Coordinates of C-alpha atoms in Angstrom, one line a residue:
X1 CA 86.4 106.4 96.2
X2 CA 83.3 107.6 97.2
X3 CA 81.8 108.5 100.7
X4 CA 80.0 105.8 102.7
X5 CA 76.4 106.9 103.0
X6 CA 76.3 106.8 106.3
X7 CA 79.5 108.2 107.2
X8 CA 80.2 106.3 110.2
X9 CA 82.9 105.3 112.7
X10 CA 86.3 107.7 113.3
X11 CA 87.2 110.0 110.9
X12 CA 90.2 111.9 112.1
X13 CA 90.9 115.8 111.8
X14 CA 94.8 115.3 110.7
X15 CA 96.9 117.7 112.0
X16 CA 99.4 120.0 109.6
X17 CA 102.8 119.2 110.3
X18 CA 105.1 122.2 109.5
X19 CA 108.5 122.6 108.3
X20 CA 110.4 125.2 111.2
X21 CA 110.0 128.1 108.4
X22 CA 106.0 127.1 108.7
X23 CA 105.9 125.2 104.9
X24 CA 103.9 121.8 105.1
X25 CA 106.4 119.4 106.0
X26 CA 104.4 116.3 102.8
X27 CA 106.8 113.9 104.5
X28 CA 105.5 114.6 107.5
X29 CA 102.2 114.5 106.7
X30 CA 102.3 110.9 104.4
X31 CA 103.4 109.6 108.2
X32 CA 100.7 111.0 109.9
X33 CA 98.8 109.6 106.9
X34 CA 100.2 106.1 107.1
X35 CA 99.7 106.5 111.1
X36 CA 96.5 106.9 110.9
X37 CA 95.4 104.7 108.4
X38 CA 97.9 101.5 109.5
X39 CA 95.5 102.6 112.9
X40 CA 92.2 101.2 110.9
X41 CA 90.5 104.8 111.1
X42 CA 87.0 105.2 108.5
X43 CA 88.5 108.5 107.0
X44 CA 90.1 111.0 107.1
X45 CA 89.2 115.1 107.5
X46 CA 91.6 118.0 106.2
X47 CA 91.4 121.2 106.8
X48 CA 89.4 121.5 109.7
X49 CA 90.2 123.5 112.9
X50 CA 93.0 120.7 114.5
X51 CA 94.1 121.4 110.8
X52 CA 94.8 124.8 111.7
X53 CA 92.7 126.1 108.5
X54 CA 92.1 129.3 109.7
X55 CA 96.5 129.6 109.9
X56 CA 97.0 127.9 105.9
X57 CA 97.4 129.9 102.6
X58 CA 95.3 128.7 99.5
X59 CA 98.6 127.2 98.4
X60 CA 99.3 125.5 102.0
X61 CA 95.4 124.2 101.9
X62 CA 95.8 123.2 97.9
X63 CA 98.9 120.8 99.2
X64 CA 97.5 119.5 102.1
X65 CA 94.4 118.0 99.7
X66 CA 96.5 116.8 97.1
X67 CA 99.5 114.8 99.6
X68 CA 96.3 113.9 101.4
X69 CA 94.5 112.3 98.5
X70 CA 97.4 111.3 96.8
X71 CA 98.6 109.3 99.4
X72 CA 95.1 108.2 101.0
X73 CA 95.0 106.2 97.3
X74 CA 91.6 105.3 97.5
X75 CA 91.6 103.1 100.4
X76 CA 89.3 105.5 102.7
X77 CA 87.1 108.6 102.2
X78 CA 89.0 112.2 102.4
X79 CA 87.4 115.2 103.6
X80 CA 88.2 118.5 103.5
X81 CA 87.2 121.4 105.3
X82 CA 86.2 124.7 102.2
X83 CA 86.0 126.8 105.4
X84 CA 86.5 130.5 104.3
X85 CA 83.4 134.0 105.3
X86 CA 81.5 133.9 102.3
X87 CA 79.5 131.5 99.9
X88 CA 81.5 132.6 96.7
X89 CA 84.4 131.7 98.5
X90 CA 83.5 128.9 100.2
X91 CA 82.6 127.5 96.5
X92 CA 86.6 127.9 95.0
X93 CA 87.3 126.2 97.7
X94 CA 84.7 123.3 97.8
X95 CA 84.9 123.0 94.2
X96 CA 89.0 123.0 94.4
X97 CA 88.7 120.3 96.8
X98 CA 86.0 117.8 95.0
X99 CA 88.9 118.5 91.7
X100 CA 91.9 117.5 93.8
X101 CA 90.3 114.2 94.7
X102 CA 87.5 115.1 97.9
X103 CA 85.2 112.8 98.4
X104 CA 84.0 114.9 100.2
X105 CA 83.6 118.8 101.6
X106 CA 83.4 120.1 104.9
X107 CA 81.7 123.6 105.6
X108 CA 80.9 126.0 107.8
X109 CA 77.8 128.3 108.4
X110 CA 79.1 131.7 106.5
X111 CA 80.8 134.0 109.0
X112 CA 82.4 137.6 109.6
X113 CA 78.9 139.2 109.5
X114 CA 76.0 138.2 110.7
X115 CA 73.6 135.5 109.7
X116 CA 70.0 135.2 109.4
X117 CA 68.9 131.6 109.1
X118 CA 67.5 131.5 106.0
X119 CA 71.0 133.1 105.1
X120 CA 72.5 129.8 106.2
X121 CA 70.2 127.6 105.1
X122 CA 70.7 129.5 101.3
X123 CA 74.7 128.8 101.6
X124 CA 74.7 125.6 102.3
X125 CA 72.0 124.9 99.1
X126 CA 73.9 127.0 96.8
X127 CA 77.5 125.1 98.1
X128 CA 75.6 121.9 97.5
X129 CA 74.9 122.6 94.2
X130 CA 77.8 124.2 92.9
X131 CA 81.0 122.0 94.0
X132 CA 79.8 118.7 92.8
X133 CA 80.5 116.7 95.8
X134 CA 78.9 116.2 98.7
X135 CA 78.3 118.3 101.7
X136 CA 79.1 118.0 105.8
X137 CA 77.9 120.3 108.1
X138 CA 81.1 122.0 110.7
X139 CA 79.0 123.1 113.5
X140 CA 81.7 125.3 115.6
X141 CA 79.6 128.5 117.0
X142 CA 82.9 129.0 119.1
X143 CA 84.7 130.1 115.5
X144 CA 82.0 131.2 113.1
X145 CA 80.0 132.8 116.4
X146 CA 76.6 130.9 114.5
X147 CA 75.1 128.0 116.7
X148 CA 73.2 125.1 113.1
X149 CA 69.8 124.9 115.5
X150 CA 69.0 121.1 114.9
X151 CA 66.0 121.7 112.9
X152 CA 67.8 123.6 110.0
X153 CA 70.1 120.9 109.8
X154 CA 67.3 118.6 109.7
X155 CA 65.4 120.3 107.1
X156 CA 68.5 120.2 104.6
X157 CA 69.4 116.8 105.6
X158 CA 66.4 115.8 104.5
X159 CA 66.5 117.9 100.9
X160 CA 69.6 115.8 100.4
X161 CA 71.9 119.5 100.8
X162 CA 73.5 118.0 103.4
X163 CA 75.4 114.4 103.5
X164 CA 76.6 114.5 107.3
X165 CA 77.2 116.7 110.9
X166 CA 80.5 117.5 112.3
X167 CA 78.8 118.4 115.8
X168 CA 81.5 120.5 118.0
X169 CA 79.2 123.0 119.0
X170 CA 79.0 121.2 122.9
X171 CA 75.7 121.1 122.7
X172 CA 74.2 117.9 123.5
X173 CA 70.6 118.4 123.6
X174 CA 71.2 120.1 120.2
X175 CA 73.1 116.6 119.0
X176 CA 70.6 114.7 120.3
X177 CA 68.0 116.1 119.2
X178 CA 69.5 115.9 114.7
X179 CA 70.1 112.2 116.1
X180 CA 66.4 111.5 117.1
X181 CA 65.8 113.6 114.2
X182 CA 67.5 111.4 111.8
X183 CA 65.9 108.0 113.6
X184 CA 62.4 109.4 113.2
X185 CA 62.9 110.1 109.6
X186 CA 63.1 106.6 107.7
X187 CA 64.3 108.8 105.0
X188 CA 67.6 110.2 106.4
X189 CA 69.7 106.7 106.8
X190 CA 71.9 108.3 105.0
X191 CA 72.8 111.1 106.9
X192 CA 75.9 110.5 108.9
X193 CA 75.8 112.1 112.3
X194 CA 79.4 112.4 114.0
X195 CA 80.6 113.9 117.3
X196 CA 83.5 116.5 117.4
X197 CA 84.2 115.6 121.2
X198 CA 87.3 114.3 121.8
X199 CA 85.6 113.5 126.0
X200 CA 82.2 111.7 125.0
X201 CA 82.7 109.6 122.5
X202 CA 80.6 106.4 124.1
X203 CA 77.9 108.7 124.8
X204 CA 77.4 109.7 121.7
X205 CA 77.0 106.6 119.9
X206 CA 75.2 105.6 122.7
X207 CA 72.8 107.9 121.8
X208 CA 72.7 107.3 118.2
X209 CA 75.9 108.8 116.6
X210 CA 77.7 107.0 113.4
X211 CA 81.0 108.7 114.5
X212 CA 83.7 110.7 115.7
X213 CA 86.1 113.3 114.4
X214 CA 88.3 113.1 117.4
X215 CA 91.7 115.7 117.4
X216 CA 93.1 114.0 119.6
X217 CA 92.6 110.9 117.3
X218 CA 95.8 111.9 115.5
X219 CA 97.9 111.0 119.1
X220 CA 96.4 107.8 119.3
X221 CA 93.9 106.9 116.2
X222 CA 94.0 103.0 117.9
X223 CA 92.8 104.2 120.7
X224 CA 89.4 105.6 119.4
X225 CA 89.3 102.9 116.7
X226 CA 89.2 100.4 120.0
X227 CA 86.7 102.7 121.7
X228 CA 84.6 103.1 118.8
X229 CA 84.6 98.7 118.6
X230 CA 83.7 98.3 121.8
X231 CA 80.5 100.3 121.8
X232 CA 79.2 99.3 118.2
X233 CA 79.9 95.1 120.0
X234 CA 77.6 97.0 122.8
X235 CA 80.9 96.5 125.5
X236 CA 79.9 99.7 126.9
X237 CA 82.3 98.6 129.6
X238 CA 85.2 98.1 128.1
X239 CA 84.1 101.6 125.9
X240 CA 84.0 103.1 129.7
X241 CA 87.0 102.6 130.5
X242 CA 89.0 103.1 126.9
X243 CA 87.4 106.7 127.5
X244 CA 88.7 107.4 130.5
X245 CA 92.4 106.8 129.8
X246 CA 91.0 108.9 126.7
X247 CA 90.0 111.7 129.0
X248 CA 93.4 111.3 130.9
X249 CA 95.1 111.7 128.1
X250 CA 93.6 114.6 126.3
X251 CA 94.8 116.5 129.3
X252 CA 97.5 117.4 127.3
X253 CA 96.1 119.8 126.2
X254 CA 96.6 121.6 129.5
X255 CA 100.3 121.3 129.6
X256 CA 100.5 124.9 127.9
X257 CA 100.5 128.0 130.5
X258 CA 97.3 130.0 129.7
X259 CA 99.2 133.1 131.1
X260 CA 101.0 133.7 127.8
X261 CA 99.2 131.2 125.2
X262 CA 95.3 130.5 123.9
X263 CA 93.7 127.6 123.6
X264 CA 94.5 126.5 120.9
X265 CA 98.2 127.0 120.7
X266 CA 97.9 125.1 124.0
X267 CA 96.1 122.3 122.3
X268 CA 97.4 122.1 118.9
X269 CA 101.1 122.4 120.2
X270 CA 100.5 119.9 122.6
X271 CA 98.8 117.2 119.9
X272 CA 101.6 118.2 117.9
X273 CA 104.3 117.7 120.0
X274 CA 102.8 114.7 120.7
X275 CA 103.5 113.4 117.3
X276 CA 106.6 114.6 117.2
X277 CA 107.5 112.5 120.2
X278 CA 106.1 109.4 119.2
X279 CA 108.0 109.9 116.1
X280 CA 105.3 110.6 113.6
X281 CA 106.1 113.7 113.0
X282 CA 109.6 115.6 112.1
X283 CA 108.8 119.1 114.1
X284 CA 106.6 120.4 116.2
X285 CA 105.8 124.3 114.9
X286 CA 102.5 125.6 115.0
X287 CA 101.4 127.8 112.8
X288 CA 101.9 132.0 113.0
X289 CA 101.5 133.7 115.2
X290 CA 100.5 130.9 117.8
X291 CA 102.9 130.6 120.8
X292 CA 105.2 127.6 120.6
X293 CA 105.1 125.3 124.0
X294 CA 108.3 125.3 126.2
X295 CA 110.7 122.4 126.8
X296 CA 109.1 122.2 130.0
X297 CA 105.3 122.1 128.4
X298 CA 106.5 119.8 126.4
X299 CA 108.0 117.7 129.2
X300 CA 104.8 117.8 130.2
X301 CA 102.7 116.6 127.8
X302 CA 105.0 113.6 127.2
X303 CA 104.8 112.8 130.8
X304 CA 100.7 112.1 129.4
X305 CA 101.9 110.0 126.8
X306 CA 103.9 108.0 129.1
X307 CA 100.3 107.3 131.7
X308 CA 98.1 106.2 128.4
X309 CA 101.2 103.3 127.3
X310 CA 102.4 105.6 124.7
X311 CA 105.9 106.1 124.8

């Protein structure tokens, strides 16, 4: 299927289930896709941060895209991260994803070397010209150490270079400038603006965002679908209640002890532990060198699930 214009709704960044020896667990990945589709999500985003894209080999990345595209079967769009350091490497990944059937590719600013805004713009233009699929910009300065300026995003959207934005910057002021800029230009009606924040979806949709890409949506996709629908129906009290329930559930990312692991190990470990406890995936392993949750930490994840009514 082709990506709708604009992309809207709930588009979870799909976790990558792994076997105990850290290979892609395709049967678990297929079950996870079924779990998300059955919940009524509007798209699937593979090979993003929640997918542990930075930890996967090229072979594993290709396997993930192929498996998800095959299982989705055209029922909803599949976006694939083409995330790498420089334009030639991103183009290789983007072309491979498009050839495997991805409906769009998701691309960050270049990283490793410091880049000028003109170089970032050139990067997106070259990828869009050369990859054969719509390009969604991924604004995640925590990972690539560059914030995409709102004005540049709107300029590239106006040129037709960008089909959408996934904003994981945490900069709500800049996010709002993109939303307002889109609203002011009729030619940008097909440009999708999505928040990557699990915790402020109701606020983002109230200000005019088109959708959400929530990592926690792997664990509770039904909750985010309910939240999105409540917002679209203008039932802000119901939306607030659902958002606050999801905020409580998100507390699972603090289950890991910060004295012995980083935030990525804790958050991704919690999501995978929750999926394992819910019977969706066979193994909660995260990719090396991330540190796994202990039994006690996993028990704390289970308590969050129980409080949210998911166990």
